[in-house]
CSV table of C-alpha atoms in Angstrom, one decimal:
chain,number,residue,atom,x,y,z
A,116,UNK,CA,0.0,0.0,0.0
A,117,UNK,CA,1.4,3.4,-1.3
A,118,UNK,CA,1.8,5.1,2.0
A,119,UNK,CA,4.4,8.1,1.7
A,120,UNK,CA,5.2,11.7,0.2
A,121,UNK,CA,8.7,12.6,-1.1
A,122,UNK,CA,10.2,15.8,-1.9
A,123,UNK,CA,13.4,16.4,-3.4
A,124,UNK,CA,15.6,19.8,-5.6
A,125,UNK,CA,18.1,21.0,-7.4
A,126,UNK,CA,18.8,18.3,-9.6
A,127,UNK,CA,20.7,20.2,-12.0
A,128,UNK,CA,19.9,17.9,-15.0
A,129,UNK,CA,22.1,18.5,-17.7
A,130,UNK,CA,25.0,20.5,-16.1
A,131,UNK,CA,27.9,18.2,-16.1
A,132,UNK,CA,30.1,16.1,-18.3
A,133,UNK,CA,28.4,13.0,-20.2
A,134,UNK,CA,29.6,10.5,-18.0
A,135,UNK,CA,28.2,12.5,-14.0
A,136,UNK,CA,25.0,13.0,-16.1
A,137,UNK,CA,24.3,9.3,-16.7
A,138,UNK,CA,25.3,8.3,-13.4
A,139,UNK,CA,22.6,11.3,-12.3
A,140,UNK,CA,19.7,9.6,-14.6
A,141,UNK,CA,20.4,6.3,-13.3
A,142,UNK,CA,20.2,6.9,-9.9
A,143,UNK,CA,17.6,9.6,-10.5
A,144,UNK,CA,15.5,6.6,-12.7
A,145,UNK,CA,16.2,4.3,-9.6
A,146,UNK,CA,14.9,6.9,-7.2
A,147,UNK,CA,11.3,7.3,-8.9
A,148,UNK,CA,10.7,3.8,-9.0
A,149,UNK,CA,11.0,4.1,-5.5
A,150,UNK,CA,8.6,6.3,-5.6
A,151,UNK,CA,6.3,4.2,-8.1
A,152,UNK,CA,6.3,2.0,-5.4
A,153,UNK,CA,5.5,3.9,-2.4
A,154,UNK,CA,4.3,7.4,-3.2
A,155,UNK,CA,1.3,9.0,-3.1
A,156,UNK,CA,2.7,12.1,-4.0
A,157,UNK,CA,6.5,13.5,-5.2
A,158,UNK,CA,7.4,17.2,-4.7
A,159,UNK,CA,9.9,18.3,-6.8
A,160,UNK,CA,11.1,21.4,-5.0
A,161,UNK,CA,12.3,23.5,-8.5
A,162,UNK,CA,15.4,22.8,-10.8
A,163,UNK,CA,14.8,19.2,-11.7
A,164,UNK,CA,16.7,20.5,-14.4
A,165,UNK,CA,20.2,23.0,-15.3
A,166,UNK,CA,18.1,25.1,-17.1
A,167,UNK,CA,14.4,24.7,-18.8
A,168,UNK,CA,12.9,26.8,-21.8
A,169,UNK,CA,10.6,25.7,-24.5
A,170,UNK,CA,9.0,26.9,-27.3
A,171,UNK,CA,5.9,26.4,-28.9
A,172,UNK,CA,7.0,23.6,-30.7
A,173,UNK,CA,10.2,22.3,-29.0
A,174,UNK,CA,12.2,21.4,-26.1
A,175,UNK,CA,15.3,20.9,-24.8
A,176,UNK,CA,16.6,17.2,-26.4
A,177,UNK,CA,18.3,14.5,-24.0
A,178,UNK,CA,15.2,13.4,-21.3
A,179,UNK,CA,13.4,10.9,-22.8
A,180,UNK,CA,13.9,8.2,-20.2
A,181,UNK,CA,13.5,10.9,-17.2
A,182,UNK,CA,10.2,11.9,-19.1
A,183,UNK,CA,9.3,8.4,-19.8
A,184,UNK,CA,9.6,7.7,-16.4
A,185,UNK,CA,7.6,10.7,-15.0
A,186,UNK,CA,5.1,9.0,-16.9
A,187,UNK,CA,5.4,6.0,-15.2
A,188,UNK,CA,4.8,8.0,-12.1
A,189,UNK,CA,1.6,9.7,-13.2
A,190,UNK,CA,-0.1,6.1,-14.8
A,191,UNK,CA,0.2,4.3,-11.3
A,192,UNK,CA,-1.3,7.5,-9.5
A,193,UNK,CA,1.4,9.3,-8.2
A,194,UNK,CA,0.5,12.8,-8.4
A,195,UNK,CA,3.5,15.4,-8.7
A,196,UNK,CA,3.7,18.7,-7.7
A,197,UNK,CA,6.6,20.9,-9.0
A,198,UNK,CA,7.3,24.5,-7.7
A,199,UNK,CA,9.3,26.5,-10.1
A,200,UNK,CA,13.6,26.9,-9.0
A,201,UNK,CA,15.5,30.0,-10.3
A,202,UNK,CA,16.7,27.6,-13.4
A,203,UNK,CA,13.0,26.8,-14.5
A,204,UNK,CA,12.5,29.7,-16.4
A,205,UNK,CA,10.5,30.4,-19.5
A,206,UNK,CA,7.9,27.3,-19.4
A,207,UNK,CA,5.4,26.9,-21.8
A,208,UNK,CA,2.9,24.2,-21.4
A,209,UNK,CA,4.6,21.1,-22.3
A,210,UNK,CA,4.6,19.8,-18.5
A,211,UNK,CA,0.9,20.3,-18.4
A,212,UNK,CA,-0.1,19.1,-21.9
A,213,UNK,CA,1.9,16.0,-21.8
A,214,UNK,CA,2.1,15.0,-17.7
A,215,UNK,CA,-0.9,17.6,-16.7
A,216,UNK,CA,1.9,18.7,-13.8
A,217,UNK,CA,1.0,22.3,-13.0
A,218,UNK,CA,4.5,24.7,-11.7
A,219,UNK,CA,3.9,27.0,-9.0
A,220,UNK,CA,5.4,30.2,-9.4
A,221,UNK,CA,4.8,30.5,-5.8
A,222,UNK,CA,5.0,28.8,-2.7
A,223,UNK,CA,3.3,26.0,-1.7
A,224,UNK,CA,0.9,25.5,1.7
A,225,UNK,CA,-0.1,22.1,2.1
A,226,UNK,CA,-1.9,20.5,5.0
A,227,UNK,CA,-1.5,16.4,4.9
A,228,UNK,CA,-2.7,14.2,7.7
A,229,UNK,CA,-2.9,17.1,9.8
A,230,UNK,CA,0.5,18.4,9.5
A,231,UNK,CA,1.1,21.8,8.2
A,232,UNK,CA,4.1,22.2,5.1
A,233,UNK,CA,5.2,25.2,3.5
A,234,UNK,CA,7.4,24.6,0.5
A,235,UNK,CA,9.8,27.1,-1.3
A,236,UNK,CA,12.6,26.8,-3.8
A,237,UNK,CA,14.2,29.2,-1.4
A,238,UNK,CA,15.4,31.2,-4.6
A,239,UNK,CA,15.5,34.9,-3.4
A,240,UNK,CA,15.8,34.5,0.4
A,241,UNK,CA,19.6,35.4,1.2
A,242,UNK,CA,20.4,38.4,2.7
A,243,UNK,CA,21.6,41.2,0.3
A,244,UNK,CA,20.5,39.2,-2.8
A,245,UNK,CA,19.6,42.0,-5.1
A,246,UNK,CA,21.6,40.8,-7.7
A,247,UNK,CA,19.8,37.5,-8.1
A,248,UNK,CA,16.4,39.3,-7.6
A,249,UNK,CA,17.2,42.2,-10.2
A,250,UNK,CA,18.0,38.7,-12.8
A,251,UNK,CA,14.9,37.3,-12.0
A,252,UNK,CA,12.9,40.1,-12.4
A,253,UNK,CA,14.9,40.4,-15.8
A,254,UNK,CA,14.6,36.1,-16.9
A,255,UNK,CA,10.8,36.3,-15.9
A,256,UNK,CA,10.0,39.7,-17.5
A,257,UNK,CA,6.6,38.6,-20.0
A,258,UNK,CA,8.2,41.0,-22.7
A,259,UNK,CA,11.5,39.8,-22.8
A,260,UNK,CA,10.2,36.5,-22.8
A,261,UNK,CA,8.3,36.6,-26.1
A,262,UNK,CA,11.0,38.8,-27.6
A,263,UNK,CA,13.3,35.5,-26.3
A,264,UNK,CA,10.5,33.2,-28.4
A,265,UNK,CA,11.6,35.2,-31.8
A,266,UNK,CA,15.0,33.5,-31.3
A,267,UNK,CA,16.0,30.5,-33.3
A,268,UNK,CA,15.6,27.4,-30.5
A,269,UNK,CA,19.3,26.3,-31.3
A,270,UNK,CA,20.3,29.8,-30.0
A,271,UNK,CA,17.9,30.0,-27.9
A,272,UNK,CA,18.7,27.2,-25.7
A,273,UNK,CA,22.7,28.2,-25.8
A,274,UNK,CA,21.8,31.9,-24.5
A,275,UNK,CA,19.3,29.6,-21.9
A,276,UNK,CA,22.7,28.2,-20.5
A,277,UNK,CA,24.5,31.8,-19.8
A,278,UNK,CA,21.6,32.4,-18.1
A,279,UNK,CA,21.8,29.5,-15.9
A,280,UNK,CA,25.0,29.9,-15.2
A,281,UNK,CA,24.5,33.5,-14.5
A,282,UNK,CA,22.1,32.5,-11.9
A,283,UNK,CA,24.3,29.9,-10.3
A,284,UNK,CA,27.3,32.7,-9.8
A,285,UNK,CA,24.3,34.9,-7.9
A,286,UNK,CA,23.6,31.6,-5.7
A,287,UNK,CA,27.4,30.2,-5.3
A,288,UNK,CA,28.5,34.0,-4.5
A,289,UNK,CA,26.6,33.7,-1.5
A,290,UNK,CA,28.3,33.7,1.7
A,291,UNK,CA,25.7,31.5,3.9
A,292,UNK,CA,28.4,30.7,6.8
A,293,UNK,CA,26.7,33.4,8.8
A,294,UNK,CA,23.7,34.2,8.1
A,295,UNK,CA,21.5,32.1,6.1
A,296,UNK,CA,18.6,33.9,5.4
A,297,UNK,CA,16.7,30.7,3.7
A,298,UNK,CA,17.2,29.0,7.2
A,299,UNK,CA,15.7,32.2,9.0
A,300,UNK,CA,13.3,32.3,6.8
A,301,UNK,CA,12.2,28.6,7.2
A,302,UNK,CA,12.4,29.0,10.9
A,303,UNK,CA,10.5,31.8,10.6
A,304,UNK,CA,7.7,30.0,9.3
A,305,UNK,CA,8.1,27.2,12.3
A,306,UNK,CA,7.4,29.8,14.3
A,307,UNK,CA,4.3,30.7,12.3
A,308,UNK,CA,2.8,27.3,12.8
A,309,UNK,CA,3.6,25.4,10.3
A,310,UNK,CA,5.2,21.8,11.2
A,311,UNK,CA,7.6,21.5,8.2
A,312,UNK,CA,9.2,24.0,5.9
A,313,UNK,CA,10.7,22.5,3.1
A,314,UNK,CA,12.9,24.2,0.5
A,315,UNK,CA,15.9,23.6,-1.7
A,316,UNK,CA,18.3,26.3,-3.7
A,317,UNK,CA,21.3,25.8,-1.2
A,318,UNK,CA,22.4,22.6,-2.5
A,319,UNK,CA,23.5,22.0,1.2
A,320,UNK,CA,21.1,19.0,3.4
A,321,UNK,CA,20.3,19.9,7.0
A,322,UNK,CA,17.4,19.1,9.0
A,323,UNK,CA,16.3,21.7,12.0
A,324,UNK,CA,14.4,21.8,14.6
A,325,UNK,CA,14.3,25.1,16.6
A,326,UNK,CA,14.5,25.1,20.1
A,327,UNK,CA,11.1,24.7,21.9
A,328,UNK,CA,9.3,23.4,18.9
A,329,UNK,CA,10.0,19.3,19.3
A,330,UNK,CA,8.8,17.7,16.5
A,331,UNK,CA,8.5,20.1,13.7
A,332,UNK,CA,11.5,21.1,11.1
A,333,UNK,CA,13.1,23.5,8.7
A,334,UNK,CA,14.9,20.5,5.9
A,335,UNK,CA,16.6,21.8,3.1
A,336,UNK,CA,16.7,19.3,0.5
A,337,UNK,CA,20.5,19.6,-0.6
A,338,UNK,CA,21.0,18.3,-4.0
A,339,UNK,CA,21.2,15.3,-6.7
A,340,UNK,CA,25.1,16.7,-8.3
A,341,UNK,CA,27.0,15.6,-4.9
A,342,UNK,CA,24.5,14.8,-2.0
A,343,UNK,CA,21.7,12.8,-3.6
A,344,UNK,CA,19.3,13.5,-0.6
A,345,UNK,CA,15.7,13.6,-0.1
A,346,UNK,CA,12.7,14.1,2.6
A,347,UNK,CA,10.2,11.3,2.9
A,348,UNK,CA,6.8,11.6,4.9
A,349,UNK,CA,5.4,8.5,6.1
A,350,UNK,CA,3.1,7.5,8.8
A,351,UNK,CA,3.0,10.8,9.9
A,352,UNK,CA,6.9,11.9,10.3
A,353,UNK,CA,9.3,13.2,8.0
A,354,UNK,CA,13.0,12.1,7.4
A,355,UNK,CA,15.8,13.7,5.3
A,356,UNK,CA,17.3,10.8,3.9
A,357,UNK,CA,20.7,10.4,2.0
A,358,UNK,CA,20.2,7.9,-1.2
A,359,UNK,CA,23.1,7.6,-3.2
A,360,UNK,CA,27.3,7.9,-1.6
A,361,UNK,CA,28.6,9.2,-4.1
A,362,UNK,CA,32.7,8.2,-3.3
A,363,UNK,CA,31.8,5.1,-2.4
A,364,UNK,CA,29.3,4.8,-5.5
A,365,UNK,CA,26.8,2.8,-3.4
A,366,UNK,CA,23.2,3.2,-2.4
A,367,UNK,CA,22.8,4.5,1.4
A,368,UNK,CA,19.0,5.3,2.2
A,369,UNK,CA,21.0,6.5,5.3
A,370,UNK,CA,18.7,8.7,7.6
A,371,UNK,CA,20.5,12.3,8.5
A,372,UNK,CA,20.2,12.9,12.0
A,373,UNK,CA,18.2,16.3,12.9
A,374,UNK,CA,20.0,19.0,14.5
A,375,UNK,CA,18.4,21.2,17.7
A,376,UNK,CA,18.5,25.0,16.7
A,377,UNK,CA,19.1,27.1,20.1
């Protein structure tokens, strides 16, 4: 019996050399039929892939098997639930014509089995981010996007790549020793009432629990280019759970142990 949510981010599909990529898919591919097994429902926290534009008539070549196996997901009932990362710019309707997946532009409240979840990308949230947020403004600018559509796809899809890696030198510059302001934020939201706040962006697991409020966590989701992590909800608790080791190329499902925030 299908009996548990998963939420995982940053991906990064398509960013590295031919042979990291395939050992990405094929752990990726084992992941989801995991998932065909147990899920009931797979959050995909933004950035399943390096970068994401289409055009009326095309899209980015080199996912069939991912694609094939999202629709896998959907034909035993799993629904999925994507919320857009800063590299899933300028979508068309391909994900809902072909999957019927809707992206959120915006966070997502969700109340399951009685516990409370706010989910975020977490694009946005660092302190003294403005030059990220000025990009964004620019990469999801309505104009500039159907000016972008005019382009020839083969160019279009190179220039789609500067901009990806534009955004990634906004979100590596970042200094989060300090101050993470995606951490606050999720805390923040703790404090709110929510009982989980899930988001993704930093590429860095952890799993929080503030001080005073036993039982309920900020997760950040890490990533699927060095950590292979995820969050799993089942019978009514959450884990962060590492799949894949990637030096010692072996599969973990090792739980990470929450830390107490004072």
């Amino acid at each position: 019996m299908k009996d548990s949510y998963y939420f995982i981010s940053d991906v990064h599909l398509g960013l590295e050399d031919k042979p990291k990529e395939k050992l990405k898919e094929k752990v990726l591919l084992r992941f989801f039929d995991d998932v065909k097994k147990n899920g009931i429902e797979l959050f995909i926290i933004g950035d399943l892939f390096d970068y994401w534009i289409e055009y009326r008539e095309v899209v980015p070549k080199g996912y069939y098997k991912i694609f094939t196996k999202i629709s896998e997901l959907i034909e035993e009932g799993v629904k999925i639930t994507y919320l857009a990362g800063n590299h899933d710019f300028w979508r068309g309707r391909y994900f809902k014509d072909e999957f019927d997946i809707d992206i959120s532009d915006k966070p997502v409240e969700r109340t399951i089995n009685g516990k409370k979840f706010f989910l975020h990308h977490g694009d946005g949230l660092a302190y003294k981010d403005t030059g990220y947020k000025i990009l964004k403004k620019i990469l999801r600018n309505k104009v500039n996007q159907f000016l972008y559509s005019l382009v020839h796809p083969d160019v279009g899809i190179k220039l789609a790549k500067k901009s990806s890696h534009s955004s990634r030198f906004y979100t590596s510059a970042k200094d989060y020793s300090k101050h993470d302001g995606i951490k606050d934020y999720g805390i923040e939201k703790i404090k709110e009432g929510f009982d989980y706040a899930i988001m993704g962006h930093r590429h860095k697991p952890q799993i929080v629990s503030p001080s005073g409020y036993e039982g309920k966590y900020y997760i950040n989701l890490g990533d699927w280019m060095f950590n292979f992590t995820y969050a799993q909800f089942r019978n009514n608790e959450i884990e962060l759970i590492k799949y894949y080791d990637l030096k010692n190329e072996s599969y973990e499902n090792k739980i990470i142990k929450p830390e107490i925030l004072n």
